[in-house]
Short mmCIF file of C-alpha atoms in Angstrom, two decimals:
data_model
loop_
_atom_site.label_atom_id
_atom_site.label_comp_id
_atom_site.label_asym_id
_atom_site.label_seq_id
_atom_site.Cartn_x
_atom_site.Cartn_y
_atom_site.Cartn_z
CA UNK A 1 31.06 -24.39 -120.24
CA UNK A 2 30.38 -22.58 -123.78
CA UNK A 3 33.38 -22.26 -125.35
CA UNK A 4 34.27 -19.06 -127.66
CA UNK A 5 34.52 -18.89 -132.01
CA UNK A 6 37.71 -21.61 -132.61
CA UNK A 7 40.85 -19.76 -132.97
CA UNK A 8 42.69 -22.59 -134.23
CA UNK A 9 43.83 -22.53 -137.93
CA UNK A 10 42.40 -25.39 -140.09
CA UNK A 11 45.31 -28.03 -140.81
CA UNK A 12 47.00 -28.69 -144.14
CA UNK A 13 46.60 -32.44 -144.09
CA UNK A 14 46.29 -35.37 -141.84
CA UNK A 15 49.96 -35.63 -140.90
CA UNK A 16 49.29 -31.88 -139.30
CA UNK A 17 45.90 -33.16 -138.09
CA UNK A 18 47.91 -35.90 -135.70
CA UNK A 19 50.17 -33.50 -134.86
CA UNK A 20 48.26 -31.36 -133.56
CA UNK A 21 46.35 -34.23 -131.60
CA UNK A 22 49.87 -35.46 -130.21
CA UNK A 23 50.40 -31.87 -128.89
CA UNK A 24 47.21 -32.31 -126.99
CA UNK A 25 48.97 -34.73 -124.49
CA UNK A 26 51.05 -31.63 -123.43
CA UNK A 27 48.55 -29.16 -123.21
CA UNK A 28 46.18 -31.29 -120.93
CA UNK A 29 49.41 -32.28 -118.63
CA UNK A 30 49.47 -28.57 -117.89
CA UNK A 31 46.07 -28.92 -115.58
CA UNK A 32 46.21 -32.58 -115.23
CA UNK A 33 49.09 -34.66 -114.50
CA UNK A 34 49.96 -38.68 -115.78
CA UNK A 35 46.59 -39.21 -117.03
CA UNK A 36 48.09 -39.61 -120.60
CA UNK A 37 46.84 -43.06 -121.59
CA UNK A 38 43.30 -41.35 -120.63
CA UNK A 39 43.68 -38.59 -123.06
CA UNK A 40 44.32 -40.75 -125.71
CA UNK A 41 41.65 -42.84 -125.11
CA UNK A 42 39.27 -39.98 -125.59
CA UNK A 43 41.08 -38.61 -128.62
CA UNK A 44 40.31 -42.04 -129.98
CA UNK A 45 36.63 -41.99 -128.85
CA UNK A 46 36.57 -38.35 -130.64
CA UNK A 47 37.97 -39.84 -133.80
CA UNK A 48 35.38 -42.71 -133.59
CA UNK A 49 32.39 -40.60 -132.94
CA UNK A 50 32.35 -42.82 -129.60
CA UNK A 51 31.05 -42.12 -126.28
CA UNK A 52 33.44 -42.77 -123.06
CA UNK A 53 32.35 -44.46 -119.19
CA UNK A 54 35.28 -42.31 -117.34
CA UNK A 55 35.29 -44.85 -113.70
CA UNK A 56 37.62 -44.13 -110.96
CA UNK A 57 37.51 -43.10 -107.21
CA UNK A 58 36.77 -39.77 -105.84
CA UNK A 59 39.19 -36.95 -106.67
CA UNK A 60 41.24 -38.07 -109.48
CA UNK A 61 40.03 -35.30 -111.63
CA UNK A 62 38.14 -36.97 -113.87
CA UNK A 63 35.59 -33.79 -114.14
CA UNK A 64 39.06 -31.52 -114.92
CA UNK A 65 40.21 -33.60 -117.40
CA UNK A 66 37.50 -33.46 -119.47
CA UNK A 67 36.85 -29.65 -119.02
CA UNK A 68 40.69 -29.60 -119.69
CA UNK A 69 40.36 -31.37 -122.97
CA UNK A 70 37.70 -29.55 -124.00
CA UNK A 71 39.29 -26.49 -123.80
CA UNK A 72 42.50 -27.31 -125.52
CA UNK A 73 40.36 -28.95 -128.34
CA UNK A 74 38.51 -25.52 -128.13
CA UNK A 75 35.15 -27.52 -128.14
CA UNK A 76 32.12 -26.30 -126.60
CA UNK A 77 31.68 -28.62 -123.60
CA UNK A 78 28.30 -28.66 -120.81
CA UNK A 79 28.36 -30.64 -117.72
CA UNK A 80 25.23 -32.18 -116.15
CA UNK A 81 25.66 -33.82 -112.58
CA UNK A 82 23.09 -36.53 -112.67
CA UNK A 83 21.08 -36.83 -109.19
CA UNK A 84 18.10 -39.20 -108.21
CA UNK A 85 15.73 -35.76 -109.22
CA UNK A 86 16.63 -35.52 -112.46
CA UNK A 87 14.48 -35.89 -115.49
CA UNK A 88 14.83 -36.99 -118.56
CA UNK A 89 13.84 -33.13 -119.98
CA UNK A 90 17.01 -32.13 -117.97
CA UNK A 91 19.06 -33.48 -120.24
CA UNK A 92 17.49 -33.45 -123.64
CA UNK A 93 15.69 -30.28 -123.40
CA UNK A 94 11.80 -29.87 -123.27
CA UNK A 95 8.95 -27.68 -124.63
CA UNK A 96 8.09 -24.27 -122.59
CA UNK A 97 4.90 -22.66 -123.15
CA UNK A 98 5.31 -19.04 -124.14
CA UNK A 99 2.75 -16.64 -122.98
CA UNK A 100 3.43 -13.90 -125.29
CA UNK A 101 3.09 -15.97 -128.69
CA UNK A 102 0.48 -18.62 -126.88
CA UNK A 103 3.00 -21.18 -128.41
CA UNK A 104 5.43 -24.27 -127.43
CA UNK A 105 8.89 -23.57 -127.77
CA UNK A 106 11.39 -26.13 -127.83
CA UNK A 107 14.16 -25.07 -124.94
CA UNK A 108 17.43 -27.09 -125.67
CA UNK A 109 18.96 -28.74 -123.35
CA UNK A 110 22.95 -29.42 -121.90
CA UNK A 111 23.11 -32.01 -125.03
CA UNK A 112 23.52 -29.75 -127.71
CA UNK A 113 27.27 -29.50 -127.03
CA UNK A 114 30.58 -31.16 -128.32
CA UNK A 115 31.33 -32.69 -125.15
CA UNK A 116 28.79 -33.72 -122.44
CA UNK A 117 30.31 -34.62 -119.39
CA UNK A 118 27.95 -36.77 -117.56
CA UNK A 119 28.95 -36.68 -114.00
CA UNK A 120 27.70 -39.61 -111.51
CA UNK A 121 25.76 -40.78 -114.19
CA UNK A 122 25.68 -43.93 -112.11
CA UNK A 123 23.20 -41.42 -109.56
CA UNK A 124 19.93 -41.06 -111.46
CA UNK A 125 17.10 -43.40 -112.26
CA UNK A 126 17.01 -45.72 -115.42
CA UNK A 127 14.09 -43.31 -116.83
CA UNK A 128 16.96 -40.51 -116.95
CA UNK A 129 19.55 -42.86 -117.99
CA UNK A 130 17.40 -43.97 -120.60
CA UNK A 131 17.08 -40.55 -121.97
CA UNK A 132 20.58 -40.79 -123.35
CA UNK A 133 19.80 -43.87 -125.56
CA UNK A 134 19.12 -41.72 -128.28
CA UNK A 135 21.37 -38.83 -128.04
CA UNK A 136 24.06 -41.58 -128.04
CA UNK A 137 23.04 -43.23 -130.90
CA UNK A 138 21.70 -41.33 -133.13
CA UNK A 139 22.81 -37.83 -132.04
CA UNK A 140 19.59 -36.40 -132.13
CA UNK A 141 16.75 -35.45 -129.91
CA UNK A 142 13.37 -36.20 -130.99
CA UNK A 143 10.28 -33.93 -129.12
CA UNK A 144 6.68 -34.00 -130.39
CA UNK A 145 8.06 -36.40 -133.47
CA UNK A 146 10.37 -33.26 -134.60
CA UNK A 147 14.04 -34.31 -135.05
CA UNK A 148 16.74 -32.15 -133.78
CA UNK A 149 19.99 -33.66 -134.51
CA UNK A 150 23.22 -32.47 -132.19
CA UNK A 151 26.04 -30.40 -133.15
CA UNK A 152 28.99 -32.41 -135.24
CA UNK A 153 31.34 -33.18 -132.93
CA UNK A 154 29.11 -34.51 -130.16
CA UNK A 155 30.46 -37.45 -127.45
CA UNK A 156 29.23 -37.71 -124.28
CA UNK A 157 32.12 -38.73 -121.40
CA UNK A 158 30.24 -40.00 -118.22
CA UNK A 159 32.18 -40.56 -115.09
CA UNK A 160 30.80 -43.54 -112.37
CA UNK A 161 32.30 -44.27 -108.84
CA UNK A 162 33.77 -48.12 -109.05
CA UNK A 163 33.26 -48.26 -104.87
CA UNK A 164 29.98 -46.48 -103.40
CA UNK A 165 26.98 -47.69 -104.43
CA UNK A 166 24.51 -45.97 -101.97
CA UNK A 167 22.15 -44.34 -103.74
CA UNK A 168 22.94 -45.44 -107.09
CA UNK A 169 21.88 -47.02 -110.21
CA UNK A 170 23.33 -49.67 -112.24
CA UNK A 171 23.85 -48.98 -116.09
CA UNK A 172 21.44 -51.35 -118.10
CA UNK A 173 23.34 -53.36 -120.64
CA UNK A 174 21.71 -51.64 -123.44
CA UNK A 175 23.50 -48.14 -122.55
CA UNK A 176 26.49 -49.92 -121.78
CA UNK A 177 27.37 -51.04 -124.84
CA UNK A 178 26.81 -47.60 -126.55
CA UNK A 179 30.08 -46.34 -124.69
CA UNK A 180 32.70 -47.15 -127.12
CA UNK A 181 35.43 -47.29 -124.40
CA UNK A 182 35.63 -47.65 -120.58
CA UNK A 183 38.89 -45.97 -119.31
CA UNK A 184 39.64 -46.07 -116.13
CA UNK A 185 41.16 -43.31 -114.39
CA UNK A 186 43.90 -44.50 -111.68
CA UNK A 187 45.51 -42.73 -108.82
CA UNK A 188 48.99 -40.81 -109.46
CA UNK A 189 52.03 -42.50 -108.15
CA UNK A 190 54.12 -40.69 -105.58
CA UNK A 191 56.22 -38.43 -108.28
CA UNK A 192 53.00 -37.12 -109.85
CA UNK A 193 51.02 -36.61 -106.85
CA UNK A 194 53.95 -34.54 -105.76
CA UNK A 195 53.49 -32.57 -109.13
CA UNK A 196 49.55 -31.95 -108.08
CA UNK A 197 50.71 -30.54 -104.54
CA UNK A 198 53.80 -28.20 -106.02
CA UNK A 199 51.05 -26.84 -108.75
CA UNK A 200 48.67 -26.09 -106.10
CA UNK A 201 51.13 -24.85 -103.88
CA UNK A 202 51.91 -22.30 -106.54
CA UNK A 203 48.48 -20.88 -106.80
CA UNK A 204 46.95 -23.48 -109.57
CA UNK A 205 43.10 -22.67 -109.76
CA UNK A 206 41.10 -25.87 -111.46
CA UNK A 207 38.60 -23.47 -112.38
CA UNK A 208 40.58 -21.02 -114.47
CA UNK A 209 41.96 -23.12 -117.00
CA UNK A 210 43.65 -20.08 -119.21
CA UNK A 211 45.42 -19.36 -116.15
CA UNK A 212 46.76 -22.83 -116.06
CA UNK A 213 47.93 -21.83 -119.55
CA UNK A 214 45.72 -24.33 -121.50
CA UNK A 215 45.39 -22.84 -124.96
CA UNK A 216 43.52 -24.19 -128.36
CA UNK A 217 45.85 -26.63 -129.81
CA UNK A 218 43.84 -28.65 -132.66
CA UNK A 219 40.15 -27.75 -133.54
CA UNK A 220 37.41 -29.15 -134.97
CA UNK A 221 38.84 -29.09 -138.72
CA UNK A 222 41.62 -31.53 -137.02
CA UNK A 223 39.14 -33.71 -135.74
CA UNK A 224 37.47 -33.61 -139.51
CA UNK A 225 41.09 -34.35 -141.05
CA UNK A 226 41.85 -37.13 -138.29
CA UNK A 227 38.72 -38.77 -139.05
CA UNK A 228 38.85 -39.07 -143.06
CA UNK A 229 42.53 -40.48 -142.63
CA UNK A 230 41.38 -42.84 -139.81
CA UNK A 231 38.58 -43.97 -142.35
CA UNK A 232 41.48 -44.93 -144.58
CA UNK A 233 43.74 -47.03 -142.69
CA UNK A 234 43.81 -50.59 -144.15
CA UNK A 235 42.77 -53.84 -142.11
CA UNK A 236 43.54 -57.26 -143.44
CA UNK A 237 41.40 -59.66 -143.56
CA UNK A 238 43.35 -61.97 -141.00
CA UNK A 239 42.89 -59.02 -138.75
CA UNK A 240 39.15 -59.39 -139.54
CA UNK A 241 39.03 -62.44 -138.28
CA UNK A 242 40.76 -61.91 -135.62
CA UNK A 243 38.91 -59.12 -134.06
CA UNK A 244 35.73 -61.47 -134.89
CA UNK A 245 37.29 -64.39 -133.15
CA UNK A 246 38.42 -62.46 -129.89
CA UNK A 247 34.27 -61.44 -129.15
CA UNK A 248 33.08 -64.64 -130.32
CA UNK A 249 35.79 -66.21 -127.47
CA UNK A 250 33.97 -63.90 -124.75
CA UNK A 251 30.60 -65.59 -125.98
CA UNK A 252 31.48 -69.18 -125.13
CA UNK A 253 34.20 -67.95 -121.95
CA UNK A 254 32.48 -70.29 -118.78
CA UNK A 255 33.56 -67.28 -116.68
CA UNK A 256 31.21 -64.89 -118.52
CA UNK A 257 27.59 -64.75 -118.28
CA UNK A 258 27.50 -61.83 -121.58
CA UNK A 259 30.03 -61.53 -123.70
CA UNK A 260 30.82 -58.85 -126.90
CA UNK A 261 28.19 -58.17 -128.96
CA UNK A 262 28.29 -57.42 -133.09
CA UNK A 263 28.94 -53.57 -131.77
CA UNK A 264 31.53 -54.47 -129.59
CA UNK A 265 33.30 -56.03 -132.70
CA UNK A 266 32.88 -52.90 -134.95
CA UNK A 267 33.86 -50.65 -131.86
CA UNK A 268 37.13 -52.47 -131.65
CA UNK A 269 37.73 -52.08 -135.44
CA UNK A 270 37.15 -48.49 -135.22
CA UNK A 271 39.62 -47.99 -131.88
CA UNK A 272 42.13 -50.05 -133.58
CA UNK A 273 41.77 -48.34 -136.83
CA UNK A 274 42.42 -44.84 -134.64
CA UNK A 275 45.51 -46.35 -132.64
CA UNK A 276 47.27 -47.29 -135.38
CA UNK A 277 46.60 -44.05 -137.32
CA UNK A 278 47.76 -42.44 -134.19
CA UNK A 279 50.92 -44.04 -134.28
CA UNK A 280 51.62 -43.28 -137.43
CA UNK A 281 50.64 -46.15 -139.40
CA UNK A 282 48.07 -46.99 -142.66
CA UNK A 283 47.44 -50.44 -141.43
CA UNK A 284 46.41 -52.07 -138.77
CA UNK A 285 47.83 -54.75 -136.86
CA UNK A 286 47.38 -57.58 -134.19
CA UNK A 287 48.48 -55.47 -131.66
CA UNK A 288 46.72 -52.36 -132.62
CA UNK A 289 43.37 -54.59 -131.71
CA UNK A 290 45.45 -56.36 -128.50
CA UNK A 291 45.68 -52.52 -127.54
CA UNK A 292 42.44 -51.17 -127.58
CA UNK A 293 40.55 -54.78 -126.67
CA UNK A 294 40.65 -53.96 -122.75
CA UNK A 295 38.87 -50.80 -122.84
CA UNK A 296 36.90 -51.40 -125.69
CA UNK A 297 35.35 -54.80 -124.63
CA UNK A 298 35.51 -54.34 -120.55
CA UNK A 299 32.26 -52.74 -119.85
CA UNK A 300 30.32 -54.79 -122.88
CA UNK A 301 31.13 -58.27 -120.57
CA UNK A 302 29.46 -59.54 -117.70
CA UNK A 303 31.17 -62.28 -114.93
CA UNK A 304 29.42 -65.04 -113.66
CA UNK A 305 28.07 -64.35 -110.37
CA UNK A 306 30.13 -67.12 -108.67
CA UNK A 307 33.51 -66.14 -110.46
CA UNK A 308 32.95 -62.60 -109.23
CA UNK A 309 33.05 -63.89 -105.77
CA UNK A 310 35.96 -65.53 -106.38
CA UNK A 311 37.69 -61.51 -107.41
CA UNK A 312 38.46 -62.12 -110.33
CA UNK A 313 38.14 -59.15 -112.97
CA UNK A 314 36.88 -58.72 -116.10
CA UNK A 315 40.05 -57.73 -117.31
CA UNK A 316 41.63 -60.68 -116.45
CA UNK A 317 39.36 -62.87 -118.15
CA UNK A 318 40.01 -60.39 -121.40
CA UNK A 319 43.86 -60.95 -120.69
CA UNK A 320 43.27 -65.08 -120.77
CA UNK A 321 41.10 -64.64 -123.95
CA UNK A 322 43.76 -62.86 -125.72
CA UNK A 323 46.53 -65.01 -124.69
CA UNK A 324 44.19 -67.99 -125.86
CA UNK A 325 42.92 -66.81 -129.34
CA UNK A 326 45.81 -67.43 -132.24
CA UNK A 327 47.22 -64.55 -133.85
CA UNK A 328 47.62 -63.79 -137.13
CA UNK A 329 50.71 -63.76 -138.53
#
């Protein structure tokens, strides 16, 4: 979905930058309802310059809410539903011989966006999967050893299904832990599920957003403010070592066979930096990094294959490491 020229007014300042973020929570409820933890977690992957694994069951609007966030962040956004055909060129964009000039042109592809949404990425072979690699770390494409770096913002928000697996393809561990967060999208309870039915029952159309009355509320000059101030919140050294000593505790954990890597513990520096910022502090503290350690560490860790088959989660092993590690006072 190409987005129009931004029609939102650059902000003053980064108190007006968070704002204008905060007012994003409202905007996206008007398409999508009680998915507000999920919003924030891609505002924070936005302020980050992080990439996002959306994983929940089959229509929970995970698709809408990213077209829905796009829209009131008045990014240009491109969706790419990944299939068992697809090729790497797909995504990335290829060379096309033009007959007129007897030249190669380079033909870009659905990357060169704000905001890829990568749906089923789970659905296409490891050679397409691995296609990404770049584009997710170092925003660029590279063809014929000419670099062609992405537009500024650029994240890429793929969604998985956590129960079919017919027909699909396990991430490797190497793209894994380029997605800076793993949210998971739940199912409404009864009150908001009731809100879904009484906005369809009115005529709500999930493909005409501006009839929904989504509008532009913060732009990309936000997301430049947000970022500097983000870059400037303060983290103690106790809270230093504390971040290093929660990922070094997944490492030695008997119930994990991987834990956090070195990325893992910068990712969770950067989402604490942005929760705290987004709450309104210039610090951060041990519960800033206690509340972004689930989804920033979840998808980075994998169980041992006997204490999967006992159930338990990899969030529960993340709750017993943070209940075990001392924190700083």
């Amino acid at each position: 979905m190409t987005r129009p020229a931004t029609t939102v007014e650059p902000t003053a300042g980064p108190d007006d930058a968070r704002a204008a973020l905060h007012r994003l929570r409202t905007e996206v409820a008007k398409a999508v309802v009680g998915q507000d933890a999920v919003v924030t977690g891609l505002v924070i992957a936005l302020l980050c310059r992080g990439h996002v694994l959306l994983e929940g069951v089959p229509g929970v609007a995970k698709t809408l809410l990213i077209r829905t966030v796009a829209a009131a962040l008045d990014l240009d956004s491109k969706r790419v539903q990944f299939t068992p055909d697809l090729m790497p060129g797909d995504v990335t964009g290829s060379l096309i011989f033009d007959p007129r000039t007897a030249a190669f042109t380079f033909r870009e592809g659905p990357v060169f966006t704000n905001l890829l949404l990568a749906d089923e990425i789970n659905r296409t072979p490891p050679k397409t999967q691995s296609a990404l690699l770049e584009v997710m770390e170092e925003r660029q494409v590279s063809v014929e050893g000419a670099r062609r770096p992405l537009p500024d913002p650029f994240i890429v928000a793929a969604t998985q299904n956590p129960v079919e697996y017919e027909g699909t393809y396990p991430l490797p561990e190497a793209q894994l832990d380029r997605f800076l967060l793993k949210l998971t999208v739940p199912l409404p309870n009864r009150d908001e599920e009731l809100g879904v039915l009484r906005a369809h029952h009115a005529g709500f159309d999930p493909r005409d957003l501006s009839a929904a009355g989504v509008r532009p509320v913060a732009g990309a000059a936000d997301l430049a403010a947000a970022r500097e101030a983000v870059g400037r919140v303060h983290v103690a050294e106790p809270v230093l070592g504390y971040i290093v000593d929660l990922c070094r505790a997944t490492r030695v954990t008997p119930a994990l066979e991987i834990g956090a890597s070195p990325r893992g513990a910068t990712g969770l520096l950067g989402t604490a930096k942005a929760w705290a910022w987004l709450a309104g502090r210039d610090h951060v503290t041990p519960d800033d990094v206690k509340a972004t350690a689930r989804p920033t560490l979840r998808h980075r860790l994998r169980l041992r294959p006997e204490v999967e088959l006992e159930g338990v989660g990899v969030d529960a092993v993340l709750d017993t490491v943070l209940a075990t590690v001392p924190t700083p006072r």
